[in-house]
Amino acid sequence: MKPVVVAFPRTIYNSNQTGGGIKNLLPVSLLSVLGNAVKLRWELTSYARSSANARLNLDLYEGTKDSPRPSENPFSGQQLGSVTTHTALGLMAFNVTADFSGRVDAVLWVDAISGSTPEWIDAEARVTLWIND
């Protein structure tokens, strides 16, 4: 079975006023849904951006706790990896395969590649889950 879930809906994701990242957290209801998969196929789509200086970032974590969630505390999970190079418009897809601990967490954020100007990206993130029946 391969269901698809919307991890981060299409919207304008912003940096802060100095170009730093503002965390957009995966809904808690999806932590165990993603953690039940044996493989995740992430698709990040960027439709528009404020400038070529805008970068879309996705950090992935896994753990066993909902609170504190794996992305919020090193005692509740560990980082699976980061994708920090999505600077072009269009689709970027990648697979994540691991022995997940039961909860997979994600943080999406936009920042400025250089300088200190605020940036934004019109984007979304979807995940295909490989689940053993």
GROMACS .gro file of N, CA, C and O in nm:
model
  532
    1MET      N    1   0.084  -0.117   0.000
    1MET     CA    2   0.000   0.000   0.000
    1MET      C    3   0.090   0.124   0.000
    1MET      O    4   0.190   0.129   0.071
    2LYS      N    5   0.052   0.225  -0.079
    2LYS     CA    6   0.131   0.347  -0.088
    2LYS      C    7   0.040   0.470  -0.081
    2LYS      O    8   0.011   0.533  -0.182
    3PRO      N    9  -0.003   0.507   0.040
    3PRO     CA   10  -0.082   0.630   0.053
    3PRO      C   11   0.005   0.754   0.040
    3PRO      O   12   0.125   0.750   0.064
    4VAL      N   13  -0.059   0.864   0.003
    4VAL     CA   14   0.008   0.993  -0.007
    4VAL      C   15  -0.056   1.087   0.095
    4VAL      O   16  -0.179   1.095   0.105
    5VAL      N   17   0.027   1.158   0.170
    5VAL     CA   18  -0.024   1.256   0.266
    5VAL      C   19   0.038   1.393   0.236
    5VAL      O   20   0.149   1.401   0.184
    6VAL      N   21  -0.036   1.496   0.268
    6VAL     CA   22   0.015   1.632   0.256
    6VAL      C   23   0.079   1.666   0.390
    6VAL      O   24   0.010   1.680   0.491
    7ALA      N   25   0.210   1.677   0.391
    7ALA     CA   26   0.282   1.709   0.514
    7ALA      C   27   0.274   1.859   0.544
    7ALA      O   28   0.251   1.899   0.658
    8PHE      N   29   0.296   1.940   0.442
    8PHE     CA   30   0.288   2.085   0.453
    8PHE      C   31   0.208   2.135   0.334
    8PHE      O   32   0.251   2.122   0.220
    9PRO      N   33   0.088   2.190   0.357
    9PRO     CA   34   0.004   2.234   0.246
    9PRO      C   35   0.065   2.351   0.169
    9PRO      O   36   0.152   2.423   0.221
   10ARG      N   37   0.017   2.369   0.047
   10ARG     CA   38   0.068   2.480  -0.033
   10ARG      C   39   0.028   2.613   0.029
   10ARG      O   40  -0.089   2.641   0.053
   11THR      N   41   0.130   2.695   0.054
   11THR     CA   42   0.111   2.828   0.109
   11THR      C   43   0.241   2.905   0.091
   11THR      O   44   0.340   2.852   0.041
   12ILE      N   45   0.242   3.029   0.133
   12ILE     CA   46   0.364   3.110   0.133
   12ILE      C   47   0.435   3.088   0.267
   12ILE      O   48   0.380   3.120   0.372
   13TYR      N   49   0.555   3.032   0.262
   13TYR     CA   50   0.637   3.012   0.381
   13TYR      C   51   0.741   3.124   0.385
   13TYR      O   52   0.807   3.151   0.285
   14ASN      N   53   0.751   3.191   0.500
   14ASN     CA   54   0.835   3.310   0.514
   14ASN      C   55   0.955   3.286   0.604
   14ASN      O   56   0.949   3.204   0.696
   15SER      N   57   1.061   3.365   0.581
   15SER     CA   58   1.170   3.374   0.677
   15SER      C   59   1.133   3.484   0.776
   15SER      O   60   1.031   3.551   0.761
   16ASN      N   61   1.220   3.507   0.872
   16ASN     CA   62   1.198   3.622   0.960
   16ASN      C   63   1.250   3.749   0.892
   16ASN      O   64   1.297   3.744   0.778
   17GLN      N   65   1.244   3.861   0.960
   17GLN     CA   66   1.280   3.989   0.899
   17GLN      C   67   1.427   4.002   0.865
   17GLN      O   68   1.465   4.085   0.784
   18THR      N   69   1.512   3.918   0.925
   18THR     CA   70   1.655   3.924   0.895
   18THR      C   71   1.701   3.806   0.810
   18THR      O   72   1.820   3.780   0.800
   19GLY      N   73   1.606   3.733   0.750
   19GLY     CA   74   1.640   3.622   0.662
   19GLY      C   75   1.659   3.489   0.731
   19GLY      O   76   1.692   3.390   0.668
   20GLY      N   77   1.639   3.485   0.861
   20GLY     CA   78   1.651   3.359   0.936
   20GLY      C   79   1.526   3.275   0.924
   20GLY      O   80   1.419   3.322   0.885
   21GLY      N   81   1.537   3.148   0.960
   21GLY     CA   82   1.426   3.056   0.946
   21GLY      C   83   1.320   3.068   1.053
   21GLY      O   84   1.349   3.097   1.169
   22ILE      N   85   1.195   3.047   1.013
   22ILE     CA   86   1.082   3.035   1.104
   22ILE      C   87   1.033   2.891   1.091
   22ILE      O   88   0.996   2.848   0.981
   23LYS      N   89   1.030   2.816   1.201
   23LYS     CA   90   0.991   2.675   1.197
   23LYS      C   91   0.844   2.657   1.164
   23LYS      O   92   0.758   2.721   1.223
   24ASN      N   93   0.816   2.570   1.069
   24ASN     CA   94   0.681   2.524   1.040
   24ASN      C   95   0.681   2.376   1.073
   24ASN      O   96   0.751   2.297   1.009
   25LEU      N   97   0.604   2.338   1.176
   25LEU     CA   98   0.608   2.202   1.227
   25LEU      C   99   0.504   2.113   1.159
   25LEU      O  100   0.392   2.156   1.130
   26LEU      N  101   0.542   1.988   1.138
   26LEU     CA  102   0.451   1.886   1.088
   26LEU      C  103   0.337   1.869   1.189
   26LEU      O  104   0.363   1.869   1.310
   27PRO      N  105   0.212   1.857   1.144
   27PRO     CA  106   0.104   1.833   1.240
   27PRO      C  107   0.130   1.707   1.323
   27PRO      O  108   0.174   1.605   1.271
   28VAL      N  109   0.104   1.716   1.454
   28VAL     CA  110   0.128   1.603   1.544
   28VAL      C  111   0.053   1.479   1.498
   28VAL      O  112   0.101   1.367   1.515
   29SER      N  113  -0.062   1.497   1.435
   29SER     CA  114  -0.141   1.382   1.390
   29SER      C  115  -0.069   1.299   1.284
   29SER      O  116  -0.104   1.183   1.262
   30LEU      N  117   0.033   1.355   1.219
   30LEU     CA  118   0.106   1.280   1.116
   30LEU      C  119   0.232   1.210   1.168
   30LEU      O  120   0.292   1.132   1.095
   31LEU      N  121   0.274   1.238   1.291
   31LEU     CA  122   0.398   1.179   1.342
   31LEU      C  123   0.395   1.026   1.335
   31LEU      O  124   0.487   0.964   1.283
   32SER      N  125   0.290   0.964   1.387
   32SER     CA  126   0.284   0.817   1.386
   32SER      C  127   0.245   0.764   1.249
   32SER      O  128   0.283   0.653   1.213
   33VAL      N  129   0.172   0.842   1.170
   33VAL     CA  130   0.138   0.799   1.034
   33VAL      C  131   0.266   0.779   0.953
   33VAL      O  132   0.286   0.675   0.889
   34LEU      N  133   0.355   0.879   0.956
   34LEU     CA  134   0.481   0.867   0.883
   34LEU      C  135   0.571   0.761   0.946
   34LEU      O  136   0.643   0.690   0.876
   35GLY      N  137   0.567   0.748   1.077
   35GLY     CA  138   0.649   0.651   1.146
   35GLY      C  139   0.611   0.506   1.119
   35GLY      O  140   0.691   0.416   1.139
   36ASN      N  141   0.489   0.484   1.072
   36ASN     CA  142   0.445   0.347   1.039
   36ASN      C  143   0.498   0.299   0.906
   36ASN      O  144   0.488   0.181   0.874
   37ALA      N  145   0.554   0.387   0.827
   37ALA     CA  146   0.606   0.350   0.695
   37ALA      C  147   0.744   0.287   0.707
   37ALA      O  148   0.816   0.309   0.803
   38VAL      N  149   0.779   0.209   0.607
   38VAL     CA  150   0.915   0.153   0.600
   38VAL      C  151   1.002   0.236   0.507
   38VAL      O  152   1.124   0.225   0.508
   39LYS      N  153   0.938   0.322   0.427
   39LYS     CA  154   1.010   0.409   0.336
   39LYS      C  155   0.921   0.530   0.309
   39LYS      O  156   0.798   0.518   0.301
   40LEU      N  157   0.983   0.647   0.298
   40LEU     CA  158   0.911   0.771   0.269
   40LEU      C  159   0.968   0.833   0.143
   40LEU      O  160   1.088   0.845   0.127
   41ARG      N  161   0.880   0.874   0.053
   41ARG     CA  162   0.920   0.946  -0.068
   41ARG      C  163   0.868   1.088  -0.054
   41ARG      O  164   0.749   1.114  -0.065
   42TRP      N  165   0.959   1.182  -0.026
   42TRP     CA  166   0.922   1.322  -0.008
   42TRP      C  167   0.924   1.394  -0.142
   42TRP      O  168   1.013   1.371  -0.223
   43GLU      N  169   0.827   1.481  -0.162
   43GLU     CA  170   0.823   1.569  -0.279
   43GLU      C  171   0.804   1.712  -0.230
   43GLU      O  172   0.701   1.746  -0.173
   44LEU      N  173   0.905   1.794  -0.251
   44LEU     CA  174   0.898   1.936  -0.221
   44LEU      C  175   0.875   2.009  -0.352
   44LEU      O  176   0.951   1.989  -0.447
   45THR      N  177   0.774   2.093  -0.356
   45THR     CA  178   0.746   2.169  -0.477
   45THR      C  179   0.747   2.317  -0.444
   45THR      O  180   0.677   2.361  -0.354
   46SER      N  181   0.829   2.390  -0.517
   46SER     CA  182   0.836   2.536  -0.503
   46SER      C  183   0.776   2.597  -0.628
   46SER      O  184   0.822   2.569  -0.739
   47TYR      N  185   0.675   2.682  -0.610
   47TYR     CA  186   0.605   2.744  -0.723
   47TYR      C  187   0.655   2.884  -0.754
   47TYR      O  188   0.655   2.925  -0.870
   48ALA      N  189   0.691   2.959  -0.652
   48ALA     CA  190   0.739   3.097  -0.669
   48ALA      C  191   0.822   3.132  -0.547
   48ALA      O  192   0.809   3.068  -0.442
   49ARG      N  193   0.908   3.234  -0.563
   49ARG     CA  194   0.992   3.276  -0.450
   49ARG      C  195   1.021   3.424  -0.462
   49ARG      O  196   1.012   3.483  -0.569
   50SER      N  197   1.059   3.482  -0.350
   50SER     CA  198   1.083   3.625  -0.346
   50SER      C  199   1.207   3.664  -0.426
   50SER      O  200   1.211   3.771  -0.486
   51SER      N  201   1.310   3.579  -0.425
   51SER     CA  202   1.433   3.607  -0.500
   51SER      C  203   1.514   3.478  -0.510
   51SER      O  204   1.481   3.377  -0.447
   52ALA      N  205   1.622   3.483  -0.586
   52ALA     CA  206   1.712   3.368  -0.597
   52ALA      C  207   1.787   3.343  -0.467
   52ALA      O  208   1.854   3.241  -0.452
   53ASN      N  209   1.774   3.431  -0.371
   53ASN     CA  210   1.838   3.418  -0.241
   53ASN      C  211   1.755   3.334  -0.142
   53ASN      O  212   1.801   3.303  -0.033
   54ALA      N  213   1.632   3.297  -0.179
   54ALA     CA  214   1.544   3.220  -0.091
   54ALA      C  215   1.574   3.072  -0.101
   54ALA      O  216   1.595   3.019  -0.210
   55ARG      N  217   1.576   3.005   0.015
   55ARG     CA  218   1.607   2.862   0.019
   55ARG      C  219   1.503   2.791   0.105
   55ARG      O  220   1.469   2.836   0.213
   56LEU      N  221   1.453   2.678   0.054
   56LEU     CA  222   1.356   2.595   0.126
   56LEU      C  223   1.432   2.482   0.194
   56LEU      O  224   1.513   2.413   0.132
   57ASN      N  225   1.408   2.464   0.323
   57ASN     CA  226   1.478   2.365   0.404
   57ASN      C  227   1.378   2.267   0.465
   57ASN      O  228   1.269   2.307   0.507
   58LEU      N  229   1.417   2.142   0.474
   58LEU     CA  230   1.336   2.039   0.540
   58LEU      C  231   1.428   1.956   0.628
   58LEU      O  232   1.524   1.896   0.578
   59ASP      N  233   1.400   1.955   0.758
   59ASP     CA  234   1.475   1.873   0.853
   59ASP      C  235   1.385   1.758   0.897
   59ASP      O  236   1.266   1.780   0.927
   60LEU      N  237   1.439   1.637   0.904
   60LEU     CA  238   1.363   1.518   0.942
   60LEU      C  239   1.420   1.458   1.070
   60LEU      O  240   1.541   1.452   1.088
   61TYR      N  241   1.330   1.412   1.157
   61TYR     CA  242   1.366   1.353   1.285
   61TYR      C  243   1.284   1.227   1.307
   61TYR      O  244   1.177   1.211   1.250
   62GLU      N  245   1.334   1.138   1.393
   62GLU     CA  246   1.257   1.021   1.432
   62GLU      C  247   1.274   0.997   1.580
   62GLU      O  248   1.376   1.033   1.638
   63GLY      N  249   1.172   0.939   1.641
   63GLY     CA  250   1.174   0.910   1.783
   63GLY      C  251   1.048   0.836   1.824
   63GLY      O  252   0.970   0.791   1.740
   64THR      N  253   1.023   0.827   1.954
   64THR     CA  254   0.908   0.753   2.004
   64THR      C  255   0.807   0.841   2.075
   64THR      O  256   0.699   0.795   2.110
   65LYS      N  257   0.838   0.967   2.098
   65LYS     CA  258   0.752   1.054   2.178
   65LYS      C  259   0.678   1.156   2.092
   65LYS      O  260   0.731   1.205   1.995
   66ASP      N  261   0.556   1.188   2.135
   66ASP     CA  262   0.481   1.299   2.075
   66ASP      C  263   0.515   1.429   2.146
   66ASP      O  264   0.515   1.535   2.086
   67SER      N  265   0.537   1.421   2.277
   67SER     CA  266   0.566   1.540   2.354
   67SER      C  267   0.677   1.510   2.453
   67SER      O  268   0.660   1.423   2.537
   68PRO      N  269   0.793   1.573   2.447
   68PRO     CA  270   0.825   1.667   2.340
   68PRO      C  271   0.847   1.593   2.209
   68PRO      O  272   0.896   1.480   2.209
   69ARG      N  273   0.808   1.655   2.102
   69ARG     CA  274   0.819   1.591   1.971
   69ARG      C  275   0.966   1.572   1.934
   69ARG      O  276   1.053   1.645   1.982
   70PRO      N  277   0.998   1.476   1.847
   70PRO     CA  278   1.138   1.446   1.813
   70PRO      C  279   1.220   1.565   1.765
   70PRO      O  280   1.340   1.570   1.790
   71SER      N  281   1.159   1.661   1.700
   71SER     CA  282   1.234   1.777   1.650
   71SER      C  283   1.264   1.880   1.758
   71SER      O  284   1.345   1.969   1.738
   72GLU      N  285   1.200   1.869   1.873
   72GLU     CA  286   1.210   1.973   1.974
   72GLU      C  287   1.307   1.943   2.088
   72GLU      O  288   1.338   2.031   2.165
   73ASN      N  289   1.353   1.820   2.101
   73ASN     CA  290   1.433   1.785   2.217
   73ASN      C  291   1.523   1.667   2.185
   73ASN      O  292   1.475   1.563   2.139
   74PRO      N  293   1.655   1.677   2.208
   74PRO     CA  294   1.746   1.566   2.176
   74PRO      C  295   1.721   1.442   2.261
   74PRO      O  296   1.767   1.334   2.228
   75PHE      N  297   1.644   1.455   2.370
   75PHE     CA  298   1.613   1.340   2.453
   75PHE      C  299   1.486   1.268   2.407
   75PHE      O  300   1.445   1.169   2.465
   76SER      N  301   1.421   1.319   2.302
   76SER     CA  302   1.301   1.255   2.252
   76SER      C  303   1.315   1.206   2.109
   76SER      O  304   1.221   1.151   2.053
   77GLY      N  305   1.430   1.226   2.047
   77GLY     CA  306   1.448   1.179   1.911
   77GLY      C  307   1.583   1.218   1.855
   77GLY      O  308   1.663   1.282   1.922
   78GLN      N  309   1.604   1.177   1.731
   78GLN     CA  310   1.730   1.210   1.663
   78GLN      C  311   1.701   1.255   1.521
   78GLN      O  312   1.599   1.220   1.463
   79GLN      N  313   1.792   1.331   1.466
   79GLN     CA  314   1.774   1.382   1.331
   79GLN      C  315   1.803   1.274   1.228
   79GLN      O  316   1.902   1.203   1.237
   80LEU      N  317   1.713   1.260   1.130
   80LEU     CA  318   1.732   1.166   1.020
   80LEU      C  319   1.815   1.228   0.910
   80LEU      O  320   1.889   1.161   0.841
   81GLY      N  321   1.799   1.355   0.889
   81GLY     CA  322   1.873   1.421   0.783
   81GLY      C  323   1.810   1.554   0.747
   81GLY      O  324   1.704   1.588   0.796
   82SER      N  325   1.877   1.627   0.662
   82SER     CA  326   1.830   1.758   0.620
   82SER      C  327   1.842   1.771   0.469
   82SER      O  328   1.933   1.717   0.409
   83VAL      N  329   1.749   1.840   0.412
   83VAL     CA  330   1.758   1.880   0.272
   83VAL      C  331   1.762   2.031   0.275
   83VAL      O  332   1.665   2.095   0.314
   84THR      N  333   1.875   2.089   0.239
   84THR     CA  334   1.888   2.235   0.251
   84THR      C  335   1.929   2.299   0.119
   84THR      O  336   1.974   2.411   0.116
   85THR      N  337   1.913   2.226   0.009
   85THR     CA  338   1.963   2.277  -0.117
   85THR      C  339   1.853   2.305  -0.219
   85THR      O  340   1.881   2.323  -0.335
   86HIS      N  341   1.727   2.307  -0.177
   86HIS     CA  342   1.618   2.332  -0.272
   86HIS      C  343   1.605   2.481  -0.293
   86HIS      O  344   1.534   2.550  -0.221
   87THR      N  345   1.678   2.532  -0.391
   87THR     CA  346   1.678   2.675  -0.418
   87THR      C  347   1.613   2.710  -0.551
   87THR      O  348   1.592   2.826  -0.581
   88ALA      N  349   1.581   2.610  -0.632
   88ALA     CA  350   1.521   2.634  -0.763
   88ALA      C  351   1.370   2.613  -0.755
   88ALA      O  352   1.319   2.550  -0.663
   89LEU      N  353   1.299   2.664  -0.853
   89LEU     CA  354   1.156   2.637  -0.862
   89LEU      C  355   1.135   2.499  -0.922
   89LEU      O  356   1.218   2.448  -0.995
   90GLY      N  357   1.022   2.438  -0.888
   90GLY     CA  358   0.991   2.306  -0.941
   90GLY      C  359   0.991   2.201  -0.832
   90GLY      O  360   0.983   2.230  -0.713
   91LEU      N  361   1.000   2.076  -0.875
   91LEU     CA  362   0.988   1.960  -0.786
   91LEU      C  363   1.124   1.905  -0.749
   91LEU      O  364   1.213   1.892  -0.833
   92MET      N  365   1.138   1.871  -0.622
   92MET     CA  366   1.256   1.799  -0.573
   92MET      C  367   1.203   1.679  -0.496
   92MET      O  368   1.122   1.693  -0.404
   93ALA      N  369   1.246   1.559  -0.534
   93ALA     CA  370   1.199   1.438  -0.468
   93ALA      C  371   1.317   1.358  -0.415
   93ALA      O  372   1.424   1.356  -0.475
   94PHE      N  373   1.296   1.292  -0.301
   94PHE     CA  374   1.401   1.208  -0.243
   94PHE      C  375   1.336   1.104  -0.152
   94PHE      O  376   1.227   1.124  -0.101
   95ASN      N  377   1.406   0.993  -0.134
   95ASN     CA  378   1.359   0.884  -0.050
   95ASN      C  379   1.429   0.885   0.085
   95ASN      O  380   1.547   0.921   0.094
   96VAL      N  381   1.357   0.842   0.187
   96VAL     CA  382   1.414   0.823   0.320
   96VAL      C  383   1.377   0.682   0.363
   96VAL      O  384   1.259   0.648   0.370
   97THR      N  385   1.477   0.601   0.389
   97THR     CA  386   1.456   0.465   0.436
   97THR      C  387   1.533   0.447   0.564
   97THR      O  388   1.651   0.478   0.570
   98ALA      N  389   1.466   0.400   0.668
   98ALA     CA  390   1.532   0.380   0.797
   98ALA      C  391   1.447   0.287   0.882
   98ALA      O  392   1.333   0.257   0.848
   99ASP      N  393   1.504   0.243   0.990
   99ASP     CA  394   1.428   0.170   1.091
   99ASP      C  395   1.370   0.273   1.186
   99ASP      O  396   1.427   0.303   1.290
  100PHE      N  397   1.257   0.331   1.146
  100PHE     CA  398   1.197   0.439   1.224
  100PHE      C  399   1.153   0.388   1.361
  100PHE      O  400   1.110   0.274   1.375
  101SER      N  401   1.159   0.475   1.461
  101SER     CA  402   1.122   0.440   1.597
  101SER      C  403   0.973   0.449   1.624
  101SER      O  404   0.930   0.428   1.735
  102GLY      N  405   0.895   0.482   1.528
  102GLY     CA  406   0.751   0.492   1.548
  102GLY      C  407   0.693   0.629   1.522
  102GLY      O  408   0.575   0.643   1.496
  103ARG      N  409   0.775   0.734   1.531
  103ARG     CA  410   0.732   0.870   1.502
  103ARG      C  411   0.834   0.934   1.409
  103ARG      O  412   0.954   0.930   1.436
  104VAL      N  413   0.788   0.992   1.301
  104VAL     CA  414   0.875   1.070   1.212
  104VAL      C  415   0.823   1.213   1.214
  104VAL      O  416   0.704   1.237   1.195
  105ASP      N  417   0.913   1.305   1.239
  105ASP     CA  418   0.880   1.446   1.252
  105ASP      C  419   0.952   1.524   1.142
  105ASP      O  420   1.055   1.480   1.092
  106ALA      N  421   0.897   1.638   1.105
  106ALA     CA  422   0.958   1.721   1.002
  106ALA      C  423   0.940   1.868   1.037
  106ALA      O  424   0.839   1.906   1.097
  107VAL      N  425   1.039   1.948   0.999
  107VAL     CA  426   1.035   2.093   1.016
  107VAL      C  427   1.067   2.154   0.881
  107VAL      O  428   1.172   2.125   0.822
  108LEU      N  429   0.978   2.238   0.831
  108LEU     CA  430   0.998   2.308   0.704
  108LEU      C  431   1.024   2.454   0.735
  108LEU      O  432   0.956   2.513   0.819
  109TRP      N  433   1.123   2.512   0.666
  109TRP     CA  434   1.153   2.653   0.690
  109TRP      C  435   1.222   2.713   0.569
  109TRP      O  436   1.280   2.644   0.488
  110VAL      N  437   1.209   2.845   0.559
  110VAL     CA  438   1.269   2.923   0.452
  110VAL      C  439   1.370   3.018   0.514
  110VAL      O  440   1.345   3.075   0.620
  111ASP      N  441   1.485   3.033   0.449
  111ASP     CA  442   1.582   3.130   0.494
  111ASP      C  443   1.650   3.196   0.376
  111ASP      O  444   1.629   3.157   0.260
  112ALA      N  445   1.730   3.297   0.406
  112ALA     CA  446   1.809   3.365   0.303
  112ALA      C  447   1.942   3.293   0.290
  112ALA      O  448   2.008   3.264   0.389
  113ILE      N  449   1.982   3.262   0.167
  113ILE     CA  450   2.111   3.195   0.144
  113ILE      C  451   2.224   3.283   0.192
  113ILE      O  452   2.319   3.237   0.255
  114SER      N  453   2.215   3.411   0.165
  114SER     CA  454   2.316   3.506   0.213
  114SER      C  455   2.248   3.639   0.241
  114SER      O  456   2.140   3.667   0.192
  115GLY      N  457   2.310   3.719   0.323
  115GLY     CA  458   2.253   3.849   0.355
  115GLY      C  459   2.149   3.839   0.466
  115GLY      O  460   2.133   3.736   0.529
  116SER      N  461   2.078   3.947   0.486
  116SER     CA  462   1.982   3.953   0.596
  116SER      C  463   1.849   4.014   0.552
  116SER      O  464   1.791   4.095   0.622
  117THR      N  465   1.802   3.975   0.435
  117THR     CA  466   1.674   4.025   0.387
  117THR      C  467   1.566   3.919   0.407
  117THR      O  468   1.594   3.800   0.399
  118PRO      N  469   1.443   3.960   0.433
  118PRO     CA  470   1.335   3.862   0.446
  118PRO      C  471   1.308   3.796   0.311
  118PRO      O  472   1.317   3.860   0.207
  119GLU      N  473   1.276   3.667   0.315
  119GLU     CA  474   1.249   3.590   0.194
  119GLU      C  475   1.120   3.510   0.212
  119GLU      O  476   1.075   3.489   0.325
  120TRP      N  477   1.062   3.466   0.101
  120TRP     CA  478   0.945   3.378   0.106
  120TRP      C  479   0.949   3.281  -0.012
  120TRP      O  480   1.013   3.308  -0.114
  121ILE      N  481   0.881   3.168   0.003
  121ILE     CA  482   0.866   3.069  -0.104
  121ILE      C  483   0.724   3.015  -0.099
  121ILE      O  484   0.675   2.978   0.008
  122ASP      N  485   0.658   3.012  -0.214
  122ASP     CA  486   0.528   2.948  -0.230
  122ASP      C  487   0.557   2.800  -0.253
  122ASP      O  488   0.613   2.763  -0.357
  123ALA      N  489   0.524   2.715  -0.155
  123ALA     CA  490   0.568   2.576  -0.163
  123ALA      C  491   0.469   2.482  -0.095
  123ALA      O  492   0.376   2.525  -0.026
  124GLU      N  493   0.493   2.352  -0.116
  124GLU     CA  494   0.419   2.247  -0.046
  124GLU      C  495   0.509   2.124  -0.035
  124GLU      O  496   0.607   2.111  -0.109
  125ALA      N  497   0.474   2.034   0.057
  125ALA     CA  498   0.547   1.908   0.072
  125ALA      C  499   0.447   1.794   0.087
  125ALA      O  500   0.356   1.801   0.170
  126ARG      N  501   0.465   1.692   0.004
  126ARG     CA  502   0.383   1.572   0.009
  126ARG      C  503   0.472   1.452   0.031
  126ARG      O  504   0.589   1.454  -0.006
  127VAL      N  505   0.415   1.347   0.090
  127VAL     CA  506   0.492   1.227   0.121
  127VAL      C  507   0.415   1.104   0.076
  127VAL      O  508   0.298   1.088   0.107
  128THR      N  509   0.483   1.018   0.001
  128THR     CA  510   0.429   0.885  -0.031
  128THR      C  511   0.487   0.788   0.071
  128THR      O  512   0.608   0.787   0.094
  129LEU      N  513   0.400   0.707   0.133
  129LEU     CA  514   0.443   0.614   0.236
  129LEU      C  515   0.439   0.472   0.182
  129LEU      O  516   0.339   0.431   0.124
  130TRP      N  517   0.548   0.400   0.199
  130TRP     CA  518   0.550   0.257   0.171
  130TRP      C  519   0.518   0.187   0.303
  130TRP      O  520   0.597   0.196   0.398
  131ILE      N  521   0.405   0.118   0.308
  131ILE     CA  522   0.361   0.052   0.431
  131ILE      C  523   0.347  -0.097   0.403
  131ILE      O  524   0.283  -0.136   0.305
  132ASN      N  525   0.405  -0.178   0.490
  132ASN     CA  526   0.388  -0.324   0.479
  132ASN      C  527   0.251  -0.361   0.534
  132ASN      O  528   0.217  -0.324   0.645
  133ASP      N  529   0.173  -0.430   0.454
  133ASP     CA  530   0.038  -0.472   0.499
  133ASP      C  531   0.047  -0.600   0.578
  133ASP      O  532   0.122  -0.687   0.550
   0.00000   0.00000   0.00000
